mmCIF file of C-alpha atoms in Angstrom:
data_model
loop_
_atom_site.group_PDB
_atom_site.id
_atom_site.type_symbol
_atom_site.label_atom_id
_atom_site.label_comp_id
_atom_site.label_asym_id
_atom_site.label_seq_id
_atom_site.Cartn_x
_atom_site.Cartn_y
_atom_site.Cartn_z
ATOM 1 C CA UNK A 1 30.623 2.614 -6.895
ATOM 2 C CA UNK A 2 31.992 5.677 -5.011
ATOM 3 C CA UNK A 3 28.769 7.523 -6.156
ATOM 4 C CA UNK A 4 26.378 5.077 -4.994
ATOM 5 C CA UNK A 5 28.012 5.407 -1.700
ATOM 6 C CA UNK A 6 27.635 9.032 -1.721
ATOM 7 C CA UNK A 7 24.252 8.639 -2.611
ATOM 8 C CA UNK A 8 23.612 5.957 0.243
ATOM 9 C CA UNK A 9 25.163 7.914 2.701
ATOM 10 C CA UNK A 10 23.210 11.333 1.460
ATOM 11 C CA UNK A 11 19.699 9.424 1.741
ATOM 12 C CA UNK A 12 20.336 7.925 4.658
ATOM 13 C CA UNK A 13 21.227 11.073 6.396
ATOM 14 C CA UNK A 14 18.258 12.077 5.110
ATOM 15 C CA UNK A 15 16.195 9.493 6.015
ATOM 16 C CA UNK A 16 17.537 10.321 9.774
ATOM 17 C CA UNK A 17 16.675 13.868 9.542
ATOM 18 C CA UNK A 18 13.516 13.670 8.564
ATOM 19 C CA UNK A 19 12.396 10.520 11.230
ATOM 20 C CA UNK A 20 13.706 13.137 14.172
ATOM 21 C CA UNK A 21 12.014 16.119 12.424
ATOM 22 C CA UNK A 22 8.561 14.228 11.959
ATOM 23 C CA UNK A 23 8.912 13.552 16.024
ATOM 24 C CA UNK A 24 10.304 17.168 17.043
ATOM 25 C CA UNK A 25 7.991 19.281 15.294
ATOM 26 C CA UNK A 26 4.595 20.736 17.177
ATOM 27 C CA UNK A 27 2.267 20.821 13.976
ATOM 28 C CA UNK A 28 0.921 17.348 13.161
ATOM 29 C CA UNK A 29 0.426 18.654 9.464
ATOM 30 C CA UNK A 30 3.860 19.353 9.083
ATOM 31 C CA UNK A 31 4.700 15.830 10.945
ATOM 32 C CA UNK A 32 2.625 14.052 8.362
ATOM 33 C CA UNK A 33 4.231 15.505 5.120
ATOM 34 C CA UNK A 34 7.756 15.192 6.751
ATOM 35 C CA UNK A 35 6.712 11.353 7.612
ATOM 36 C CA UNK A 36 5.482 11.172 4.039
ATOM 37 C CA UNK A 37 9.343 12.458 2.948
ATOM 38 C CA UNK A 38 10.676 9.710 4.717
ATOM 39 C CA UNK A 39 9.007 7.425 3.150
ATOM 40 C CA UNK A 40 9.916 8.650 -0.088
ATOM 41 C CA UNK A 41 13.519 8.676 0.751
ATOM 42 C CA UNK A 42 12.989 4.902 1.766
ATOM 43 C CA UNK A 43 11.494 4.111 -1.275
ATOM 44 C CA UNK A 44 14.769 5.769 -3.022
ATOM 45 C CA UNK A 45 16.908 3.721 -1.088
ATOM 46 C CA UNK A 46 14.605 0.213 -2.064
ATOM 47 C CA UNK A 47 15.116 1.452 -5.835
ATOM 48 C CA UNK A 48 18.534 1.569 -5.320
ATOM 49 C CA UNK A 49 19.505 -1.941 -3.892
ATOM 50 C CA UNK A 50 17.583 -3.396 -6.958
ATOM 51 C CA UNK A 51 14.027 -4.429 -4.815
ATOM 52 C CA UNK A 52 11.884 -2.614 -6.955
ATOM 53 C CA UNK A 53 8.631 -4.250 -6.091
ATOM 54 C CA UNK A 54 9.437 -3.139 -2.665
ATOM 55 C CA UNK A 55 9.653 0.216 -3.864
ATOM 56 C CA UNK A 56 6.866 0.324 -5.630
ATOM 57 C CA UNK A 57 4.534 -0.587 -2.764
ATOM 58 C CA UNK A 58 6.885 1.927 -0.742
ATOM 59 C CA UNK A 59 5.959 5.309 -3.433
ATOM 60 C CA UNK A 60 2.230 3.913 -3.498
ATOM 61 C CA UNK A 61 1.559 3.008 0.002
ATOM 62 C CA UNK A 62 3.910 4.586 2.359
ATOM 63 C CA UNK A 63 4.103 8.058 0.392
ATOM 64 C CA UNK A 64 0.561 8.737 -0.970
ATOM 65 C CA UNK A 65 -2.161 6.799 0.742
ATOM 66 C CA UNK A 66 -0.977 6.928 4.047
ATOM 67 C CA UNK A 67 -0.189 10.481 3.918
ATOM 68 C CA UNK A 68 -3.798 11.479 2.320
ATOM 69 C CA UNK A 69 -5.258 9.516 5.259
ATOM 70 C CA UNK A 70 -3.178 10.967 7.518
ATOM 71 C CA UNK A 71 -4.028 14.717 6.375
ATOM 72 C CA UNK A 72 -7.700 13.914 6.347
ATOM 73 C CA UNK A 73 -7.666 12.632 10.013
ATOM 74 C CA UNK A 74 -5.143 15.672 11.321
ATOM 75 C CA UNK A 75 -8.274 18.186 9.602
ATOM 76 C CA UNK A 76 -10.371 16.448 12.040
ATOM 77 C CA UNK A 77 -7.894 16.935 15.483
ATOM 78 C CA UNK A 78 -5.748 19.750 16.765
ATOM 79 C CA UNK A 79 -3.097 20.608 14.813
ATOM 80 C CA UNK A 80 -0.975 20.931 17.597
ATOM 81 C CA UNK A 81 0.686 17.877 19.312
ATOM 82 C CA UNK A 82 1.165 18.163 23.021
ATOM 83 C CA UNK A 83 4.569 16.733 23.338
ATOM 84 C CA UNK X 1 9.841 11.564 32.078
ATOM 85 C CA UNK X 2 10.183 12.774 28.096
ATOM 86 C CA UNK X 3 14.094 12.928 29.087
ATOM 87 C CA UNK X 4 13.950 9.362 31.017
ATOM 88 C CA UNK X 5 12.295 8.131 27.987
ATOM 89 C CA UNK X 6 15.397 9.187 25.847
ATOM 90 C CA UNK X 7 17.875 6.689 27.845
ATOM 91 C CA UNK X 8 16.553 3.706 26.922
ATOM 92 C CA UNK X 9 15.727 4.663 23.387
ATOM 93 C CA UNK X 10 19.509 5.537 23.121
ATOM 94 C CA UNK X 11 20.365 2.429 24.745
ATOM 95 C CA UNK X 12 18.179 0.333 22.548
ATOM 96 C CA UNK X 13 19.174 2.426 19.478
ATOM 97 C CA UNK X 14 22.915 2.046 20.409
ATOM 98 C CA UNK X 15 22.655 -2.099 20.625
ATOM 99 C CA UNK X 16 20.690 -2.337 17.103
ATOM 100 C CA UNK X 17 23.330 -0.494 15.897
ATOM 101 C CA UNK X 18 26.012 -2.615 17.608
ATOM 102 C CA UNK X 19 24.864 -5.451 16.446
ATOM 103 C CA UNK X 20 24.176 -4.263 12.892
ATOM 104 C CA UNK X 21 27.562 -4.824 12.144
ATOM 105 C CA UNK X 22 26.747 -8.836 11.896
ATOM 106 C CA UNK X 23 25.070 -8.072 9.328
ATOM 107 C CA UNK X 24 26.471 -9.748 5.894
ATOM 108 C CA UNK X 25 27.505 -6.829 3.339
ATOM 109 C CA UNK X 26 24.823 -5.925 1.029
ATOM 110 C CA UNK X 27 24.387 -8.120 -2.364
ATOM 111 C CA UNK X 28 26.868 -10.951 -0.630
ATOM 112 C CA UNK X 29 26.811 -14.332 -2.217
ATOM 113 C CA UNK X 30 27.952 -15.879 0.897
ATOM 114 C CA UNK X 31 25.685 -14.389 3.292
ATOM 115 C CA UNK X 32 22.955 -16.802 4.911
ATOM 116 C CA UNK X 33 20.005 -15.826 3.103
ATOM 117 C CA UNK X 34 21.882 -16.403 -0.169
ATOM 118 C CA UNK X 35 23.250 -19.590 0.398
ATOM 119 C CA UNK X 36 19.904 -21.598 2.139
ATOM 120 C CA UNK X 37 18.156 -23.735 0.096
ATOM 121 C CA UNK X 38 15.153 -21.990 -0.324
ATOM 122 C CA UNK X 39 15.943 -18.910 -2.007
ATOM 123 C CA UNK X 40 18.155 -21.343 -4.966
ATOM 124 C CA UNK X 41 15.376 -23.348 -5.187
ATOM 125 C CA UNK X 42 13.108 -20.586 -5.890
ATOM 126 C CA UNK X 43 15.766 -18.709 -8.451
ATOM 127 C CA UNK X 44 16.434 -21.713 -10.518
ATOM 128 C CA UNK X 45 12.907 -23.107 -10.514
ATOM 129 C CA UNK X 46 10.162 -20.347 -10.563
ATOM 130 C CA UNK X 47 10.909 -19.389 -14.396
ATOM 131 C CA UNK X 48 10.289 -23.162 -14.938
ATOM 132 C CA UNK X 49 7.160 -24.146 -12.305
ATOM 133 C CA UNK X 50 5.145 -21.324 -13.572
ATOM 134 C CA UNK X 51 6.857 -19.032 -16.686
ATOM 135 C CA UNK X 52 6.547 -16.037 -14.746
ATOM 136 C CA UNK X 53 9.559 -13.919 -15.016
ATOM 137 C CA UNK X 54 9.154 -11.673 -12.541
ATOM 138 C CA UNK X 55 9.662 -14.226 -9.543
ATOM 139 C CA UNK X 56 9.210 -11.890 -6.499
ATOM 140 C CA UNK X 57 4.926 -12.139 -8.181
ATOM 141 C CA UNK X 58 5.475 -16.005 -8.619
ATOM 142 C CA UNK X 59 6.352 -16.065 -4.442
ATOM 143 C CA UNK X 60 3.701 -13.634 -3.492
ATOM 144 C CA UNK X 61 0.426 -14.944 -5.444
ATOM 145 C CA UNK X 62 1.720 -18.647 -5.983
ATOM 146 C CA UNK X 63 4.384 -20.158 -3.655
ATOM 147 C CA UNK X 64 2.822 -18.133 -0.681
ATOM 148 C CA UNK X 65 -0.588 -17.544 -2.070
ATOM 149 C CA UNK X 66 -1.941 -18.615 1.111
ATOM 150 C CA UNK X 67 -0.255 -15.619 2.906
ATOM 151 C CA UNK X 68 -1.535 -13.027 0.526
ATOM 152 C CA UNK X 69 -5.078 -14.287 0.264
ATOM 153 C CA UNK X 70 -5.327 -13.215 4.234
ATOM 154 C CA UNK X 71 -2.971 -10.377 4.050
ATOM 155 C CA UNK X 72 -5.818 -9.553 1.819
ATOM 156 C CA UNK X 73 -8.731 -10.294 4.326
ATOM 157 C CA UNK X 74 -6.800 -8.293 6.967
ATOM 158 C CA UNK X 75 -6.390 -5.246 4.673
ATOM 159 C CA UNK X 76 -10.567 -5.852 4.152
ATOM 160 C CA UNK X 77 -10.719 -6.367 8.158
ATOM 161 C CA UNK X 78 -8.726 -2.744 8.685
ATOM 162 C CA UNK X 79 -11.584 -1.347 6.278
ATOM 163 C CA UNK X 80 -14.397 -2.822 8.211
ATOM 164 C CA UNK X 81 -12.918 -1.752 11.430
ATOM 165 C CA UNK X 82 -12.550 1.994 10.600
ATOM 166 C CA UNK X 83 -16.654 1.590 9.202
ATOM 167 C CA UNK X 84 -17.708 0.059 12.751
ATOM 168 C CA UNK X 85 -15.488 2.468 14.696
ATOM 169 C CA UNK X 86 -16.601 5.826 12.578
ATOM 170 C CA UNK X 87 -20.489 4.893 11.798
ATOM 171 C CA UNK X 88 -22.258 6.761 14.445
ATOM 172 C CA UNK X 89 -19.430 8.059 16.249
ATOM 173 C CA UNK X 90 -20.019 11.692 15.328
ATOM 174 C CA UNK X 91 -23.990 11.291 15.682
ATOM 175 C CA UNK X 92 -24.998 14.609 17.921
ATOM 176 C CA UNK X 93 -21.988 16.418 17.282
ATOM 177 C CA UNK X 94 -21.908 19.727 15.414
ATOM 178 C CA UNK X 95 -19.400 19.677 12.690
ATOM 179 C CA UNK X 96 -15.987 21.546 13.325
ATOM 180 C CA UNK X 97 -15.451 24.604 11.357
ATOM 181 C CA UNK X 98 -11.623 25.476 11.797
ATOM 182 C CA UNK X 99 -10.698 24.258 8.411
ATOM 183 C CA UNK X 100 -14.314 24.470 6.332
ATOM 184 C CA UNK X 101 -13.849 26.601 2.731
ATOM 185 C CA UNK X 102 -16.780 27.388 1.651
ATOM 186 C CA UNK X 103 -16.281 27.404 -2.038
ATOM 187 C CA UNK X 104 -16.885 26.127 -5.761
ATOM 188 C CA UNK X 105 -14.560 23.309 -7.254
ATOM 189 C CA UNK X 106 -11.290 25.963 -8.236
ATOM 190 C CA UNK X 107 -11.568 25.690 -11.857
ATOM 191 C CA UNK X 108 -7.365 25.023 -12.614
ATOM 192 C CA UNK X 109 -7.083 21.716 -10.160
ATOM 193 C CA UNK X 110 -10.624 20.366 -11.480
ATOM 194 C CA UNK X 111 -9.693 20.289 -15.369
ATOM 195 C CA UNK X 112 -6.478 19.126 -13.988
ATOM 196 C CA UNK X 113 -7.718 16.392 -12.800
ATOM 197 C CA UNK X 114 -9.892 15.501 -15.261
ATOM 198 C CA UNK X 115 -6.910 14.867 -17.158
ATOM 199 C CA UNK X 116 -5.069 12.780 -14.598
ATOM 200 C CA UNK X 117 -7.714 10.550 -13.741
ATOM 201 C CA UNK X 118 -8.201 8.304 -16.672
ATOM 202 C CA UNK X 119 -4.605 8.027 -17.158
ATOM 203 C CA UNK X 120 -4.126 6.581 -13.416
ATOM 204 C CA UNK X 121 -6.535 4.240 -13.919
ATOM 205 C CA UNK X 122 -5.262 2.455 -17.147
ATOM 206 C CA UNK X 123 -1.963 3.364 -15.221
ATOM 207 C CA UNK X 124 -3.686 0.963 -12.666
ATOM 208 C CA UNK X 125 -4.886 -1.815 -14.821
ATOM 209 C CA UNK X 126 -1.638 -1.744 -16.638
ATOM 210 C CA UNK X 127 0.236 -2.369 -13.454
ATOM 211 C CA UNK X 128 -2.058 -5.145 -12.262
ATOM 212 C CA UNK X 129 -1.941 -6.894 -15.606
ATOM 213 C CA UNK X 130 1.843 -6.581 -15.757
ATOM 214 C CA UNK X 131 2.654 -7.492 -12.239
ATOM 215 C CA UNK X 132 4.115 -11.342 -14.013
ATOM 216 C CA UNK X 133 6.510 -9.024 -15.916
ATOM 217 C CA UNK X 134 7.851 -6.071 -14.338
ATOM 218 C CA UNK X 135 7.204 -4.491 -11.232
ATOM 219 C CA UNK X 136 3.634 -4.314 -9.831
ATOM 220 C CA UNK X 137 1.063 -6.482 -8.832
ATOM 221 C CA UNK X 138 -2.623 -6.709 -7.188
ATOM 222 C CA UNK X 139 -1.681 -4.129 -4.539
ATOM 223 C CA UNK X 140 0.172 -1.421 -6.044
ATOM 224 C CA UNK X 141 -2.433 -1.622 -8.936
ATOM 225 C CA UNK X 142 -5.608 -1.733 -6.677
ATOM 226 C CA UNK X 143 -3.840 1.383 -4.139
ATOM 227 C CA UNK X 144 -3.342 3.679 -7.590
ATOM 228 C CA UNK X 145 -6.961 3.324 -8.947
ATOM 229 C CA UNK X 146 -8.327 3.838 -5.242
ATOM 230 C CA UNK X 147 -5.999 6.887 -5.209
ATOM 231 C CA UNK X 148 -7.919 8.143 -8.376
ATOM 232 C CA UNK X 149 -10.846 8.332 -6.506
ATOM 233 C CA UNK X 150 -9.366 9.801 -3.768
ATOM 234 C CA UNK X 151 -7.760 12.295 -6.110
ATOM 235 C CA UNK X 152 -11.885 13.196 -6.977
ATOM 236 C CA UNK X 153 -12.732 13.361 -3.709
ATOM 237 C CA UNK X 154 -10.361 15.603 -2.632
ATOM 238 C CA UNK X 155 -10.275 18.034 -5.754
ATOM 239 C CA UNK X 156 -14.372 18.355 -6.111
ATOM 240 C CA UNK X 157 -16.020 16.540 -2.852
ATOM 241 C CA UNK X 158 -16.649 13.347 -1.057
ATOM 242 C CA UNK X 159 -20.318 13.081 -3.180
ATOM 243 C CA UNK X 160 -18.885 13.990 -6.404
ATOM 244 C CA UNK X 161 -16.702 10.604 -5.562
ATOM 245 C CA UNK X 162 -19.242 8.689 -3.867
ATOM 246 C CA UNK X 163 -21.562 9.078 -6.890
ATOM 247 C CA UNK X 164 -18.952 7.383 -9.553
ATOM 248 C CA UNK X 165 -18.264 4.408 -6.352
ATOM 249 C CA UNK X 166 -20.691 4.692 -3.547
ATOM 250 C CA UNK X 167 -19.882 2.897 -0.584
ATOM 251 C CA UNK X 168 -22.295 0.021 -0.443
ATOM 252 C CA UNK X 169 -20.606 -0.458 -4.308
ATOM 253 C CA UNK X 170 -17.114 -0.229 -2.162
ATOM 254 C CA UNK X 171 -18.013 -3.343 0.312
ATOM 255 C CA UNK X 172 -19.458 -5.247 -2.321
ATOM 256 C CA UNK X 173 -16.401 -5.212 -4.665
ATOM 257 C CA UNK X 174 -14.014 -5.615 -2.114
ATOM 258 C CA UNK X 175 -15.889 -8.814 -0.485
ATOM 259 C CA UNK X 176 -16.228 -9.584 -4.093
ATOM 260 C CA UNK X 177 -11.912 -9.400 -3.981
ATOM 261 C CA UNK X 178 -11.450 -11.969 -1.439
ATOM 262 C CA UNK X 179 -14.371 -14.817 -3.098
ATOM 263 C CA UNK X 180 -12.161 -14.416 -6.113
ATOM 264 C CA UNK X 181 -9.262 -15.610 -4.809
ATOM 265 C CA UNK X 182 -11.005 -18.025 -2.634
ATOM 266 C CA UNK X 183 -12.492 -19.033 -5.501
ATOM 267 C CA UNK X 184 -9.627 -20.139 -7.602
ATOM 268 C CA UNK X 185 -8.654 -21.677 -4.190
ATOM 269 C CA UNK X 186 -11.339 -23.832 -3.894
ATOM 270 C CA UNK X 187 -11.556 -24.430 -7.478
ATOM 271 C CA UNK X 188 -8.073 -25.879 -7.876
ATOM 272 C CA UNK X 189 -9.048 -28.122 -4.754
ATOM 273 C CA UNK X 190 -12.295 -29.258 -6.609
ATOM 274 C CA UNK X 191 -10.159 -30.446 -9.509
ATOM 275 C CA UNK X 192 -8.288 -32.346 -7.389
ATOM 276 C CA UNK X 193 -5.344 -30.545 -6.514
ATOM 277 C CA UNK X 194 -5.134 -29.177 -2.757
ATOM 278 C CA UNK X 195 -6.333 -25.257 -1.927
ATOM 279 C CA UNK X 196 -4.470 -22.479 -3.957
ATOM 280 C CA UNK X 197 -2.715 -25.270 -6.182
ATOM 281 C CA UNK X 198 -3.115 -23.531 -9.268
ATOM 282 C CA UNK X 199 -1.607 -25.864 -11.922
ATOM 283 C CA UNK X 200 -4.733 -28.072 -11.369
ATOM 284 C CA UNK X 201 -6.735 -25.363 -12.884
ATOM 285 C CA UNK X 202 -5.023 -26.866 -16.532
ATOM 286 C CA UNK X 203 -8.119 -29.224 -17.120
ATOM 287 C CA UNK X 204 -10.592 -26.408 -17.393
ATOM 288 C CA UNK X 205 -8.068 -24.023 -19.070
ATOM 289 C CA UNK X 206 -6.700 -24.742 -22.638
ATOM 290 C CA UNK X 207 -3.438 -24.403 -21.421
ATOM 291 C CA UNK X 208 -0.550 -26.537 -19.934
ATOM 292 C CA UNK X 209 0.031 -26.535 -16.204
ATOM 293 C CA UNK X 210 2.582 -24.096 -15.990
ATOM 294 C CA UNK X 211 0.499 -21.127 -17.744
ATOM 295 C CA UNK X 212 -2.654 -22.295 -15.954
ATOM 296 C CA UNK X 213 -0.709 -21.090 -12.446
ATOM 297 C CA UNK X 214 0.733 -17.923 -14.645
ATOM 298 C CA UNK X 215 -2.854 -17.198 -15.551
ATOM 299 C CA UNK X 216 -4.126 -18.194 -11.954
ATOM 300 C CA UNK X 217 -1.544 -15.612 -10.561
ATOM 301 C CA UNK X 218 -3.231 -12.759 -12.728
ATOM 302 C CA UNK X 219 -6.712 -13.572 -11.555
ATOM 303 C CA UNK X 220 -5.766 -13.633 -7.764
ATOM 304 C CA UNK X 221 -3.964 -10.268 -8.272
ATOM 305 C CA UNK X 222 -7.056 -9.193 -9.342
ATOM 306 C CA UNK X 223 -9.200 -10.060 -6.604
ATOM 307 C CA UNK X 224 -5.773 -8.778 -4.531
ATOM 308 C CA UNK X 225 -6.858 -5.268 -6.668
ATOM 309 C CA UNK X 226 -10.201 -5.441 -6.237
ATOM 310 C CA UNK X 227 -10.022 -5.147 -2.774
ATOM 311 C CA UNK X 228 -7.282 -2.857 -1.908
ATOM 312 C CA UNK X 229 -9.083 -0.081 -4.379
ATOM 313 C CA UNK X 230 -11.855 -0.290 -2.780
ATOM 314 C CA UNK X 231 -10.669 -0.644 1.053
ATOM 315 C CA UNK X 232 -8.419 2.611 0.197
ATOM 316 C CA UNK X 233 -11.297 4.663 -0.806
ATOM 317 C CA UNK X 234 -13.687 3.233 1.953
ATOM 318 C CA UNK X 235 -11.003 4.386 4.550
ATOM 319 C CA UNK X 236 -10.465 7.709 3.049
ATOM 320 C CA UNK X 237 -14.143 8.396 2.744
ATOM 321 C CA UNK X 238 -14.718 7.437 6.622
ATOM 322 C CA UNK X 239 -11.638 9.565 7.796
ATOM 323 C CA UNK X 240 -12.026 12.366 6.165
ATOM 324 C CA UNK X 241 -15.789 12.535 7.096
ATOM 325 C CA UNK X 242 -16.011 11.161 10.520
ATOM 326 C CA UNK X 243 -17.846 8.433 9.340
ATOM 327 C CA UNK X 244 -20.540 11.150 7.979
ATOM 328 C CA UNK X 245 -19.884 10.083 4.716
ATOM 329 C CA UNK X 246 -21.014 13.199 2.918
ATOM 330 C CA UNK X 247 -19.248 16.975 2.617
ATOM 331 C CA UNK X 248 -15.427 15.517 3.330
ATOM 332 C CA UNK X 249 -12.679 17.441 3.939
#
C-alpha cells in the first residue's frame, strides 16, 4: 500500500506540474503536448483506482485525439500566446 | 489585472481544497455513493437483467441508453458545427506558408504506418465488440479507427485519407450512427416495449430477453462507433485544412 501512495503522490505532483506548465509556457505547441501529458498522467491515475473504462476513454480521447486536433489548429495560428 | 486574476483563483482553489477533505476516503464502503440504493441495485442485478459482465457497458448503452444515444447526437452536432463554421471561412485567403514542407511521403514513417494501420483497426473492432467484456465500448472503439485515418492523413496527406473515407462518406456513416441506435429504439417500442427497452427485441431475436438487451447493447455501441470514427476524422480533416479540405497540414 505504501507504494501506491508513493505512486499517487508522484502522479499527482505531476499532474500539478504539468497543468501550471501548459498555462506558463509562451509556445502553444509546447502547451498542447504538455496538456496532452496531463492527460496521460490522469489516465494513470484512473488505471490505478480500478476505473478502467474511464481510462480508456482518458488514453484515447484526452491524450491522442484532442492533442492531434489541437496541433493541427496551433499550425494554423501563432505559435506564440500573448499572455 | 493577470495578478488580480490570481487572487481569486487562489481563493477559489484554496476552498475546493478545504472542502475536499469531506470527501469519503477512496474505495470506502460507507461512503454515500456506496451505500444508496442505486449503485446495489445495479451491482447485484446487472449480471442478471442483461448477462453482461462488464456492468459499467450495461449502465452506459442499457440502463442510461437514453443519455448516450444524445451524447452521441451532440458529439455528431460538434462535427457539424466545426463543417458550418470552417466551410467558406478561408474563401479569398492565401494559404499561410510558415509551416508548409514541401516534400514526398518520408519513406521510414510511410511503411511504418502501413504496418500500424490494419492492426488499429481490428484493434478497433476488437474493442467495440468486446466492450460487454472488458474494457471498451462504442467510443473508445469508434475514436481508435478514426485515429487510423488520422494516422494516414498525417503521415502521407489529407487526399491520400480522404480517398480511402471522403467526407460526404464521413456524414453519411455517422448520420447512419445515430438511425442505428434510434432504430433499435424505436424498434423495441414497435414490439411493444417503451423506447430503448431492449429486452422486447426477444420476439424477433432467437434468444431470451436477457441476451436480446446483451445483443442490443452491441448494436447500439456500434452505431455509438460509427459515429465517433467518423466525427473524429471529419473534425481533423476541417482543422487541419481550414475547412479547405485538401493539402492538410
Amino acid at each position: 500500500m505504501i507504494g501506491l501512495e508513493i505512486f499517487n503522490t508522484f502522479i499527482l505532483l505531476l499532474l500539478v506540474v504539468a497543468a501550471v506548465t501548459s498555462l506558463w509556457v509562451k509556445d502553444l505547441l509546447v502547451s498542447a503536448v504538455v496538456f496532452g501529458v496531463y492527460s496521460f498522467l490522469m489516465c494513470l491515475l484512473w488505471a490505478e483506482m480500478g476505473a478502467v473504462d474511464v481510462a480508456f476513454t482518458e488514453a484515447t480521447v484526452g491524450a491522442g485525439i484532442s492533442t492531434v486536433v489541437l496541433v493541427a489548429t496551433i499550425f494554423h495560428l501563432r505559435r506564440k500566446s500573448n499572455d | 489585472m493577470k495578478f488580480f486574476s490570481l487572487i481569486p483563483v487562489i481563493v477559489i482553489g484554496g476552498l475546493l481544497l478545504w472542502a475536499g477533505q469531506d470527501f469519503p476516503k477512496w474505495g470506502d464502503v460507507e461512503s454515500p455513493a456506496s451505500k444508496s440504493p442505486v449503485s446495489s441495485h445495479f451491482i447485484a442485478n446487472t449480471g442478471v437483467d442483461t448477462e453482461v459482465p462488464n456492468m459499467v457497458t450495461a449502465v452506459l448503452a442499457d440502463y442510461r441508453g437514453f443519455d448516450t444515444m444524445f451524447e452521441t447526437v451532440v458529439v455528431f452536432i460538434a462535427g457539424m458545427a466545426v463543417i458550418a463554421i470552417l466551410r467558406g471561412s478561408s474563401v479569398g485567403r492565401p494559404r499561410r506558408k510558415d509551416h508548409e514542407v514541401e516534400a514526398e511521403p518520408d519513406l521510414i514513417v510511410t511503411n511504418t504506418v502501413r504496418l500500424i494501420v490494419p492492426v488499429l483497426q481490428i484493434f478497433a473492432f476488437y474493442v467495440l465488440a468486446h466492450g460487454h467484456v472488458s474494457p471498451g465500448g462504442g467510443f473508445q472503439g469508434g475514436v481508435v479507427m478514426g485515429a487510423s485515418f488520422i494516422l494516414i492523413a498525417l503521415s502521407w496527406d489529407l487526399e491520400k485519407a480522404m480517398s480511402r473515407f471522403p467526407i460526404e462518406r464521413c456524414l453519411f456513416v455517422a448520420a447512419m450512427g445515430i438511425v442505428l441506435y434510434g432504430g433499435i429504439g424505436l424498434l423495441s417500442m414497435m414490439l411493444g416495449g417503451e423506447f430503448l427497452d431492449y429486452a422486447e427485441l426477444d420476439k424477433i431475436l432467437p434468444v431470451s430477453r436477457e441476451m436480446a438487451r446483451y445483443h442490443a447493447m452491441l448494436g447500439v455501441e456500434i452505431g455509438v462507433g460509427f459515429t465517433v470514427a467518423s466525427i473524429m476524422f471529419v473534425l481533423y480533416a476541417n482543422l487541419a485544412s481550414e475547412g479547405r479540405l485538401k493539402q492538410g497540414l
